[in-house]
Short mmCIF file of C-alpha atoms and ligand atoms in Angstrom, two decimals:
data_model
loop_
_atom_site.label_atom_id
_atom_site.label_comp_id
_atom_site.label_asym_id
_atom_site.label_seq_id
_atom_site.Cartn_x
_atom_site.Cartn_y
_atom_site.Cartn_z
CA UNK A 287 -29.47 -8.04 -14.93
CA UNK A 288 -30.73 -11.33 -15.85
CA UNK A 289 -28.39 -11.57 -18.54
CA UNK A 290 -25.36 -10.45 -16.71
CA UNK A 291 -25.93 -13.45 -14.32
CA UNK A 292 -26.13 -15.73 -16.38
CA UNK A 293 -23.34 -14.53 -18.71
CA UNK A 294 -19.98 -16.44 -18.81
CA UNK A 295 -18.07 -13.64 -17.27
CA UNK A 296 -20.42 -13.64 -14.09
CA UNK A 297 -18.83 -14.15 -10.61
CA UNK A 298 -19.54 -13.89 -7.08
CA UNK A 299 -16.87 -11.46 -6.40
CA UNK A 300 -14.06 -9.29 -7.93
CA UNK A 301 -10.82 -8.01 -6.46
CA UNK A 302 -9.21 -5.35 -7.93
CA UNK A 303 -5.65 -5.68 -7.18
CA UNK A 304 -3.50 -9.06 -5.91
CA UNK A 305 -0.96 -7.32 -3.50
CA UNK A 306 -1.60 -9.38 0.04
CA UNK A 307 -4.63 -7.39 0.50
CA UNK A 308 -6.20 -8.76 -2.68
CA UNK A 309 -4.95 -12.27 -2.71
CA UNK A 310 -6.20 -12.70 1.06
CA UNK A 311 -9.11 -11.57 0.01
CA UNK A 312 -9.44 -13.87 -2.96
CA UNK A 313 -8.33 -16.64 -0.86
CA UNK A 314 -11.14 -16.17 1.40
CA UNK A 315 -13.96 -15.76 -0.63
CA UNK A 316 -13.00 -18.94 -2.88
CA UNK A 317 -12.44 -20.61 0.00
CA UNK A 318 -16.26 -19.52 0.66
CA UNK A 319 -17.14 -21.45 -2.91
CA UNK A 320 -17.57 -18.00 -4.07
CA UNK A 321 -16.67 -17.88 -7.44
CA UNK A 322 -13.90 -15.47 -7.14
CA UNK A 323 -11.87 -13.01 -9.85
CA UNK A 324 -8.36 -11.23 -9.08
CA UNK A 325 -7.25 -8.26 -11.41
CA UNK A 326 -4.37 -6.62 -11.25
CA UNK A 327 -2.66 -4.34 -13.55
CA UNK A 328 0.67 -5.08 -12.92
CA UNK A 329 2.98 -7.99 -11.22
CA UNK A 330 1.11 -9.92 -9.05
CA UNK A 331 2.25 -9.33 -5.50
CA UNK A 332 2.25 -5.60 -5.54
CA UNK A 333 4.41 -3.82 -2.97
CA UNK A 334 5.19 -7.31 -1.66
CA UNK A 335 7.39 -8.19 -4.58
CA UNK A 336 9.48 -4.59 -4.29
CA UNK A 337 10.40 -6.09 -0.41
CA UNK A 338 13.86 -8.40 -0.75
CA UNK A 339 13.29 -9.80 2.97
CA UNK A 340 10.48 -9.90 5.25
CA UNK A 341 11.31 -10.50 8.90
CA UNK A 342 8.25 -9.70 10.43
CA UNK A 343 5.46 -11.49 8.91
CA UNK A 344 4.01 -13.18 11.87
CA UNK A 345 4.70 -17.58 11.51
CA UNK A 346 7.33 -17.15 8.63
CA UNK A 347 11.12 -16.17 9.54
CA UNK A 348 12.54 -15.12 6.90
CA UNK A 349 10.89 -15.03 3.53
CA UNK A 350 11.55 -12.35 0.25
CA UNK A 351 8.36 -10.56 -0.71
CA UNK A 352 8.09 -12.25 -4.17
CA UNK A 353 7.95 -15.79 -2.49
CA UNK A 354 5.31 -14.62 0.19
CA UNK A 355 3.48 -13.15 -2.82
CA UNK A 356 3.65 -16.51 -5.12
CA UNK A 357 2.35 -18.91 -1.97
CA UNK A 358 -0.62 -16.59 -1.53
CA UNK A 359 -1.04 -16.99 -4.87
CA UNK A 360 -1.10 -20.37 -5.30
CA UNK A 361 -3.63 -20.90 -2.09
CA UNK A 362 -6.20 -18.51 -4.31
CA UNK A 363 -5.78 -20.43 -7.21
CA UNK A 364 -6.17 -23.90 -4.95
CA UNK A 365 -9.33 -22.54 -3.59
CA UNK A 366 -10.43 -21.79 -7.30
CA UNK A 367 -9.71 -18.48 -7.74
CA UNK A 368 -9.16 -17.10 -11.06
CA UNK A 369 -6.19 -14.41 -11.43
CA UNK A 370 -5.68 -12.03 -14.40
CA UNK A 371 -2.59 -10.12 -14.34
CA UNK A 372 -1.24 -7.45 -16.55
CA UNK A 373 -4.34 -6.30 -17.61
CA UNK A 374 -5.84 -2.75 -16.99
CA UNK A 375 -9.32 -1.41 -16.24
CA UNK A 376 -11.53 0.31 -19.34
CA UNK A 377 -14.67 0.82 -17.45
CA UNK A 378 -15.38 0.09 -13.99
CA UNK A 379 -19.62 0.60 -12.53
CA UNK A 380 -19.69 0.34 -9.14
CA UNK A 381 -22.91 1.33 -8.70
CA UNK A 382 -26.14 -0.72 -9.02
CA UNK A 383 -26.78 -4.25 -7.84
CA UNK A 384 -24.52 -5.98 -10.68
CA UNK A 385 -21.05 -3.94 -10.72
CA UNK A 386 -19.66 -3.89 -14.50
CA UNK A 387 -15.81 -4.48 -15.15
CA UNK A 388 -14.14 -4.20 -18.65
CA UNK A 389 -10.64 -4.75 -19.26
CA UNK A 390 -7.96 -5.10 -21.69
CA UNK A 391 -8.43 -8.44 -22.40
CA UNK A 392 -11.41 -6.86 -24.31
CA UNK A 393 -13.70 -8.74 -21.95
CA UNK A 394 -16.25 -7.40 -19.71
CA UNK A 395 -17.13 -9.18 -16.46
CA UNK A 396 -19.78 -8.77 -13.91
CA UNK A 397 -20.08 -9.47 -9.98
CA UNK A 398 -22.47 -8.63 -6.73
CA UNK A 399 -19.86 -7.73 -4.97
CA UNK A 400 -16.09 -5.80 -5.99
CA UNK A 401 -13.41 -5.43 -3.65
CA UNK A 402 -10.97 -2.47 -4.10
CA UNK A 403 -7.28 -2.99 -3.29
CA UNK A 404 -5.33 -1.25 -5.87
CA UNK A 405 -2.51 -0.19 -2.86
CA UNK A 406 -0.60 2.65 -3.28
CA UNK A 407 3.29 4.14 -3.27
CA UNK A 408 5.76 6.16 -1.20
CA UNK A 409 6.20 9.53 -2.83
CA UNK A 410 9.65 9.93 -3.74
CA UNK A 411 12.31 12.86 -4.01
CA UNK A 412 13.03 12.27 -7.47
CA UNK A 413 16.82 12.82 -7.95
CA UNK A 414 19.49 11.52 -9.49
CA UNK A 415 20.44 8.16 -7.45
CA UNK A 416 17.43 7.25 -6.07
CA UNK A 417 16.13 4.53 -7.91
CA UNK A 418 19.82 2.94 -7.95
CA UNK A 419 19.50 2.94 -4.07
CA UNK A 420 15.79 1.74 -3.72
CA UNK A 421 16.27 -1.05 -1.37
CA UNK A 422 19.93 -0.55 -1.14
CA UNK A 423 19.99 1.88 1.50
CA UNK A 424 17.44 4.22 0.42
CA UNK A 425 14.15 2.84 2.41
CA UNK A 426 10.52 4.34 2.88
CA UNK A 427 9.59 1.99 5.72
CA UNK A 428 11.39 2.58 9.40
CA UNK A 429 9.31 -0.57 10.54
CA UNK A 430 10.64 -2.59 7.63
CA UNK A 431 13.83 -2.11 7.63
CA UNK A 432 14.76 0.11 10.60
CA UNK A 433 16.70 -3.05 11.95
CA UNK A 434 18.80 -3.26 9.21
CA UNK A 435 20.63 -0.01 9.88
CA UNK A 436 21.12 -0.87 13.94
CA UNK A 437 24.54 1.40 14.64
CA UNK A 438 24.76 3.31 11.33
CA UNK A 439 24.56 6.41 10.78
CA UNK A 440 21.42 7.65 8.30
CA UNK A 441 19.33 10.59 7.32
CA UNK A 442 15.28 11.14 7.44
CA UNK A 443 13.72 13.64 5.07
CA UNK A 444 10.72 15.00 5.89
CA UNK A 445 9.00 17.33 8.15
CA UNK A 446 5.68 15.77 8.91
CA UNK A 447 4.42 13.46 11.68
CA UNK A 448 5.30 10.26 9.83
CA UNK A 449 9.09 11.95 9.50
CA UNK A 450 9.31 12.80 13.08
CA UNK A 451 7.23 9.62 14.71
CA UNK A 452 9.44 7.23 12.37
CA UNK A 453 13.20 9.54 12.97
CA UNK A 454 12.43 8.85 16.99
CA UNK A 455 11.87 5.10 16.24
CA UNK A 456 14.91 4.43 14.44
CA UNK A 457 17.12 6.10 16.80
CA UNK A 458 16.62 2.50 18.64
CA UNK A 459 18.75 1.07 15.84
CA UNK A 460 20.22 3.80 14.70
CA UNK A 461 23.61 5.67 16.28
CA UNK A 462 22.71 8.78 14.50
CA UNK A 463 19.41 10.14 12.61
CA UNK A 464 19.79 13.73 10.36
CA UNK A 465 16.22 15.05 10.12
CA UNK A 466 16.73 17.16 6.71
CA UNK A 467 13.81 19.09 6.44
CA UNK A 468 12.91 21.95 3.21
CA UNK A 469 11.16 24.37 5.63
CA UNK A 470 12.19 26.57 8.51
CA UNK A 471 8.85 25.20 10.81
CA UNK A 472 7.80 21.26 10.68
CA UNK A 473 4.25 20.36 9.99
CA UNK A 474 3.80 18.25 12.53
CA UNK A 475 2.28 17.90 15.95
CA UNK A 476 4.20 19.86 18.81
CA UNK A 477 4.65 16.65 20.68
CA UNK A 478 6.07 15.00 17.61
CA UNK A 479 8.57 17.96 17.11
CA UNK A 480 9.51 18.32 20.91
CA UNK A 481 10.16 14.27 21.08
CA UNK A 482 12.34 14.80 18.33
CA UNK A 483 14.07 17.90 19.43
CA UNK A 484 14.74 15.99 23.04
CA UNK A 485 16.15 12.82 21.49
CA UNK A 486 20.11 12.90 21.59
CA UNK A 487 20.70 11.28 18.75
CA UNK A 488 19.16 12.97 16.54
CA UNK A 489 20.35 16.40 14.33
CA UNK A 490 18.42 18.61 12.12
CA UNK A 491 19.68 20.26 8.91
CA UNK A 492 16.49 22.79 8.09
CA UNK A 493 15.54 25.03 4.85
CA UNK A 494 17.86 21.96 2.86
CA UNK A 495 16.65 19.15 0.65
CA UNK A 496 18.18 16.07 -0.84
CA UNK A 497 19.58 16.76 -4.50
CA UNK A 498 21.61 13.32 -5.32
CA UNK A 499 22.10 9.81 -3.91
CA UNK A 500 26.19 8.32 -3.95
CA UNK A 501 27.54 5.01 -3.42
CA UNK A 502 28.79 2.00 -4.83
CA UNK A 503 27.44 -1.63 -3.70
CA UNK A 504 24.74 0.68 -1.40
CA UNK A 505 24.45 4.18 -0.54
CA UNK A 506 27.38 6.09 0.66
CA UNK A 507 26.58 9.56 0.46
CA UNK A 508 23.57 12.73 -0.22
CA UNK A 509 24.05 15.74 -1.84
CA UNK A 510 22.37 18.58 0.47
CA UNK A 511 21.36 21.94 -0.66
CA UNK A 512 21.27 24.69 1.25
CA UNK A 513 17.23 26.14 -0.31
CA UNK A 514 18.54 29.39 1.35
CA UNK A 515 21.94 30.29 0.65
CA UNK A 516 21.77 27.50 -2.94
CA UNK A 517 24.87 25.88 -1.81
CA UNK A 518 25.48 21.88 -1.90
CA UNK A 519 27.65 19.68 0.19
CA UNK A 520 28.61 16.52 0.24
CA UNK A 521 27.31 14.54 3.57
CA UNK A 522 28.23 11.37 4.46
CA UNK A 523 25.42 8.62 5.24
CA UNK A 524 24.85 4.74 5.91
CA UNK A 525 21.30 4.92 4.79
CA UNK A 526 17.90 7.68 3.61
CA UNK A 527 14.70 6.92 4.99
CA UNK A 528 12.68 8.73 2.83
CA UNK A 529 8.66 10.12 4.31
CA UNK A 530 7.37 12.89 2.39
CA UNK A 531 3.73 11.35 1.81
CA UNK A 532 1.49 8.13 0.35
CA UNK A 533 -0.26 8.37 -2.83
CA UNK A 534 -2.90 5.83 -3.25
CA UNK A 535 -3.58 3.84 -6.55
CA UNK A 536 -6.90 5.30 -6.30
CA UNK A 537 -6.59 7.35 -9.53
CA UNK A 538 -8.95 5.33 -11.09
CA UNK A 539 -11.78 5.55 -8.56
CA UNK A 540 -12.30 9.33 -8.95
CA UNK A 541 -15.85 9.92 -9.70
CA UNK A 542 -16.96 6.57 -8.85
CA UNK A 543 -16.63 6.20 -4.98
CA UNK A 544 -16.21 8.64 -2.06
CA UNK A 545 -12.40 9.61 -1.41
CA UNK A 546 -10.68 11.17 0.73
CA UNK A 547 -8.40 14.51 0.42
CA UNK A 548 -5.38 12.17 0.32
CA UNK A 549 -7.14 10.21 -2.14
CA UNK A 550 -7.82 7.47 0.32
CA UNK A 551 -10.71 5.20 0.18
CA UNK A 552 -12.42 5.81 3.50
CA UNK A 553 -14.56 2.42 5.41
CA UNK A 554 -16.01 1.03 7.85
CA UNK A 555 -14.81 -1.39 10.17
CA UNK A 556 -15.92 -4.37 8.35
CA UNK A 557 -14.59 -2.70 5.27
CA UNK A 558 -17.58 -1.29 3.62
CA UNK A 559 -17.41 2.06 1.20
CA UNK A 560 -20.08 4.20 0.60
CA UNK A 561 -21.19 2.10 -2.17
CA UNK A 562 -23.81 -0.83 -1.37
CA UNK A 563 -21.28 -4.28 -2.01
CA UNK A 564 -18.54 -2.31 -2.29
CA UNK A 565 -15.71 -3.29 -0.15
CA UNK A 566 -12.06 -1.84 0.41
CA UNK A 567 -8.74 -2.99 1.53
CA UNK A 568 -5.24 -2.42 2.51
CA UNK A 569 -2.66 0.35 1.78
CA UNK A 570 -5.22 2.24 -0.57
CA UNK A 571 -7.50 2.68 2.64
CA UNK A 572 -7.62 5.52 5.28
CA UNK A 573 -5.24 4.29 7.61
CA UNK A 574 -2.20 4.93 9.99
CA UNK A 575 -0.09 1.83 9.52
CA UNK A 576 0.49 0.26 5.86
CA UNK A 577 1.70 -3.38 6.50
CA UNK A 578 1.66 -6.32 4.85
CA UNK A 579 -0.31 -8.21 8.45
CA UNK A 580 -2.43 -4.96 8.33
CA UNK A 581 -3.35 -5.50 4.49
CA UNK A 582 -3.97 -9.22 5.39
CA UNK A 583 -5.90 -8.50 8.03
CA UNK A 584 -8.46 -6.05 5.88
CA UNK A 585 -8.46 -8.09 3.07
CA UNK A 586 -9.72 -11.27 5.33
CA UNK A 587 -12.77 -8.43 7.13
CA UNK A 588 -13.50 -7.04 3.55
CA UNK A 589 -13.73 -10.75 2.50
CA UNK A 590 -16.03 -12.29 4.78
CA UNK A 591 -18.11 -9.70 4.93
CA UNK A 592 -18.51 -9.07 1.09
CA UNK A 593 -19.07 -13.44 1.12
CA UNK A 594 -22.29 -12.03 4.01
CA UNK A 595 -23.37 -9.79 1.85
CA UNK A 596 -23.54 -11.98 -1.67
CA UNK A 597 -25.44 -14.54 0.59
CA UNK A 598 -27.75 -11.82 1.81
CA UNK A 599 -28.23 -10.80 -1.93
CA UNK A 600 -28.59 -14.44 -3.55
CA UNK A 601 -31.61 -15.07 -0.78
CA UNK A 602 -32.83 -12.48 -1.65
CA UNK A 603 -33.12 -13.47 -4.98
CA UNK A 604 -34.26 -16.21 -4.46
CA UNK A 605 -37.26 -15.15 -2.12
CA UNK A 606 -38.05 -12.51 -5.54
CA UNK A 607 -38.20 -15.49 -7.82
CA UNK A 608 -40.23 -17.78 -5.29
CA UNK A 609 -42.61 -15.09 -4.43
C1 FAD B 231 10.22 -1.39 -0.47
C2 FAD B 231 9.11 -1.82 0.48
C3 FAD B 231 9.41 -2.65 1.53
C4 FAD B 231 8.40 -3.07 2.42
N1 FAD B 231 8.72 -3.93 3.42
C5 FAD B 231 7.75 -4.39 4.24
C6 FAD B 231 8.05 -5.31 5.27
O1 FAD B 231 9.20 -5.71 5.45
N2 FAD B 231 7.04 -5.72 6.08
C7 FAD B 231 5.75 -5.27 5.92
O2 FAD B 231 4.87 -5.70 6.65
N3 FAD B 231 5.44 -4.39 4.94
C8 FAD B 231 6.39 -3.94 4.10
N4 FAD B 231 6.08 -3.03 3.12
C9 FAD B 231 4.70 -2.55 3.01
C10 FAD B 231 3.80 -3.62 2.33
O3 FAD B 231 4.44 -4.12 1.18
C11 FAD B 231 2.45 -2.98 1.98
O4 FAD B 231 1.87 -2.46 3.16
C12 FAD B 231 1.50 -4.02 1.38
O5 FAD B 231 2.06 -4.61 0.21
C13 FAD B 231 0.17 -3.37 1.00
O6 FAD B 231 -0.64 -4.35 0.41
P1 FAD B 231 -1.88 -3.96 -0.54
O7 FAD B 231 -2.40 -5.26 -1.04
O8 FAD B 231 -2.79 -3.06 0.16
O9 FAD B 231 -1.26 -3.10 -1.72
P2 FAD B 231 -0.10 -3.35 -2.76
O10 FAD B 231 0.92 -4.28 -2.24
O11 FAD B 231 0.33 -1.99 -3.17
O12 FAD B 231 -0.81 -4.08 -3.99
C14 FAD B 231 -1.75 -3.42 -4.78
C15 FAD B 231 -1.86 -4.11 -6.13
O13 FAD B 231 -2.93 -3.51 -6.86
C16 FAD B 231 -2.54 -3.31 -8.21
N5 FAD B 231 -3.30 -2.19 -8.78
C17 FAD B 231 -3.16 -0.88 -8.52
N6 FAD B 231 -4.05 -0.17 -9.26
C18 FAD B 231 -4.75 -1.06 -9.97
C19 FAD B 231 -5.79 -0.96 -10.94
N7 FAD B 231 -6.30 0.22 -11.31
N8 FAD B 231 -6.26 -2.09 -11.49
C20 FAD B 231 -5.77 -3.29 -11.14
N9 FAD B 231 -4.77 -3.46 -10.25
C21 FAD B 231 -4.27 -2.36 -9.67
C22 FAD B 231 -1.06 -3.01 -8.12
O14 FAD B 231 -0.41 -3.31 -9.36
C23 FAD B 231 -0.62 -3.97 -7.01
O15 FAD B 231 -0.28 -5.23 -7.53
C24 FAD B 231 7.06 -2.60 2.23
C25 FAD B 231 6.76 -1.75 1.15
C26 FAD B 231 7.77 -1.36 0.28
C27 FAD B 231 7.43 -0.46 -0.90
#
């Protein structure tokens, strides 16, 4: 132990992942003086940098993802922060006082504390078109971008709560919303399904799934295939909103820390795992609504109370040494 702290790849705290979960997080725990370490395996920013426009961060009108990402950022670094991106986890012990962290830098670091937001992604249909259309018409976030398709006419695939819930709220904006659906039954709650079925403006095309996306500048039309009968026509839309299940970046963590069936971290409400200075945050979390304010807002609670519990720890230390 003794060595680990006073190794030259000791800190206070590590964050695994800078999406706005982990960069609020190492924002404020450097901001604490903590000395502070961001990982992340890919672009830093995460989901944020996938978003062209966000209208509904609360203070800033109109910003695109990758800019809101780079000003976090730069406030971590300010506060001292150190970032690493592009690098990916070798080993990764959670458990014990001193957590362990080796990378592909070929360096191994050590903390008292790690916070987990690795984030996660919108399943996706797979088929021909839909990575052309990503963001250009083809969206996995009513909330987001619901407003963007006020008097069009678009299609929601799914069958689930999320499907239903989200099909309801975009008939606000929305002139007309095609549920397609790949069973005969939804799996969803029977107040979901009858809210649905009441709504006016919206149609269901059952036992049928997405096969192709069409358009030029953004999406024009689906491909829909009859499961039953095998046959495929050609249907008109204005946009997909696309909610056939989350997968959490928790790949990693299996083994190591309690998850979920979905794969979810599960905490507490100041962020805690089941592991003793182990701390989660954001979209990889059990939770209803995946945000960027909602992954803000954990990432500040799994902050300040991973900064209580370091200064818990380093007291007690200290009282050990004394004594
Ligand atoms: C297309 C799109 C549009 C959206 N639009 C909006 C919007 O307009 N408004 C809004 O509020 N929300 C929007 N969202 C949702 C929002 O982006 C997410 O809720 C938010 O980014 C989640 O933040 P996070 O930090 O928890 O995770 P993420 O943003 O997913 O970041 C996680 C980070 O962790 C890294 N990581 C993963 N695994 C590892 C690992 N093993 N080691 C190291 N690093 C790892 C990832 O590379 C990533 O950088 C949108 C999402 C998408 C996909």
């Amino acid at each position: 132990m003794l060595n680990a702290m006073n190794g030259i790849n000791h800190y206070d705290a590590i964050v695994i992942g800078a999406g706005p979960a982990g960069l609020t997080a190492g924002i404020y725990l450097s901001r604490t003086k903590l000395k502070t370490l961001i990982v992340n395996e890919g672009t830093i920013g995460g989901q944020l940098v996938l978003t062209h426009e966000i209208a509904n961060y609360p203070g800033v009108e109109n910003i695109s993802g990758y800019q809101l990402a780079m000003i976090m950022k730069g406030q971590a670094i300010r506060f001292g922060c150190d970032v690493k991106s592009n690098v990916s986890i070798l080993n990764l012990e959670l458990d014990g006082e001193i957590k362990r962290l080796t990378l592909s830098d070929g360096n191994t670091y050590t903390s008292y504390s790690i916070i987990l937001t690795p984030g996660g992604r919108s399943r996706t249909l797979g088929v021909p078109g839909e990575d052309t259309f990503k963001g250009r018409g083809i969206s996995y976030c009513a909330t987001c971008d619901g407003d963007f398709f006020t008097g069009k006419e678009i299609v929601v695939v799914g069958g689930g709560n999320s499907a239903l819930e989200e099909a309801v709220s975009l008939t606000q904006y929305a002139s007309k919303v095609t549920i397609v659906h790949q069973f005969d039954q939804f799996q969803a709650f029977e107040h979901a399904v009858e809210e649905a079925g009441r709504n006016p403006k919206i149609q269901f095309i059952m036992e049928s799934t997405l096969t192709a996306f069409y358009g030029n500048e953004s999406i024009e039309s689906v491909d829909i295939k009859d499961l039953k009968t095998g046959k495929t026509m050609n249907f008109k839309t204005d946009g997909v909103f696309i909610f056939i299940g989350y997968i959490p970046n928790t790949e990693f963590l299996k083994g190591k820390i309690a998850l979920n069936k979905w794969g979810e971290i599960p905490v507490q409400p100041n962020m805690s795992t089941t592991i003793e200075g182990v701390y989660a945050a954001g979209d990889s979390t059990a939770k209803r609504f995946r945000q960027v304010t909602t992954a803000v807002g954990d990432g500040t609670v799994a902050a300040l109370a991973a900064s209580n519990y370091i200064h818990e720890y380093k007291v007690k230390q200290k009282q050990v040494t004394n004594a």
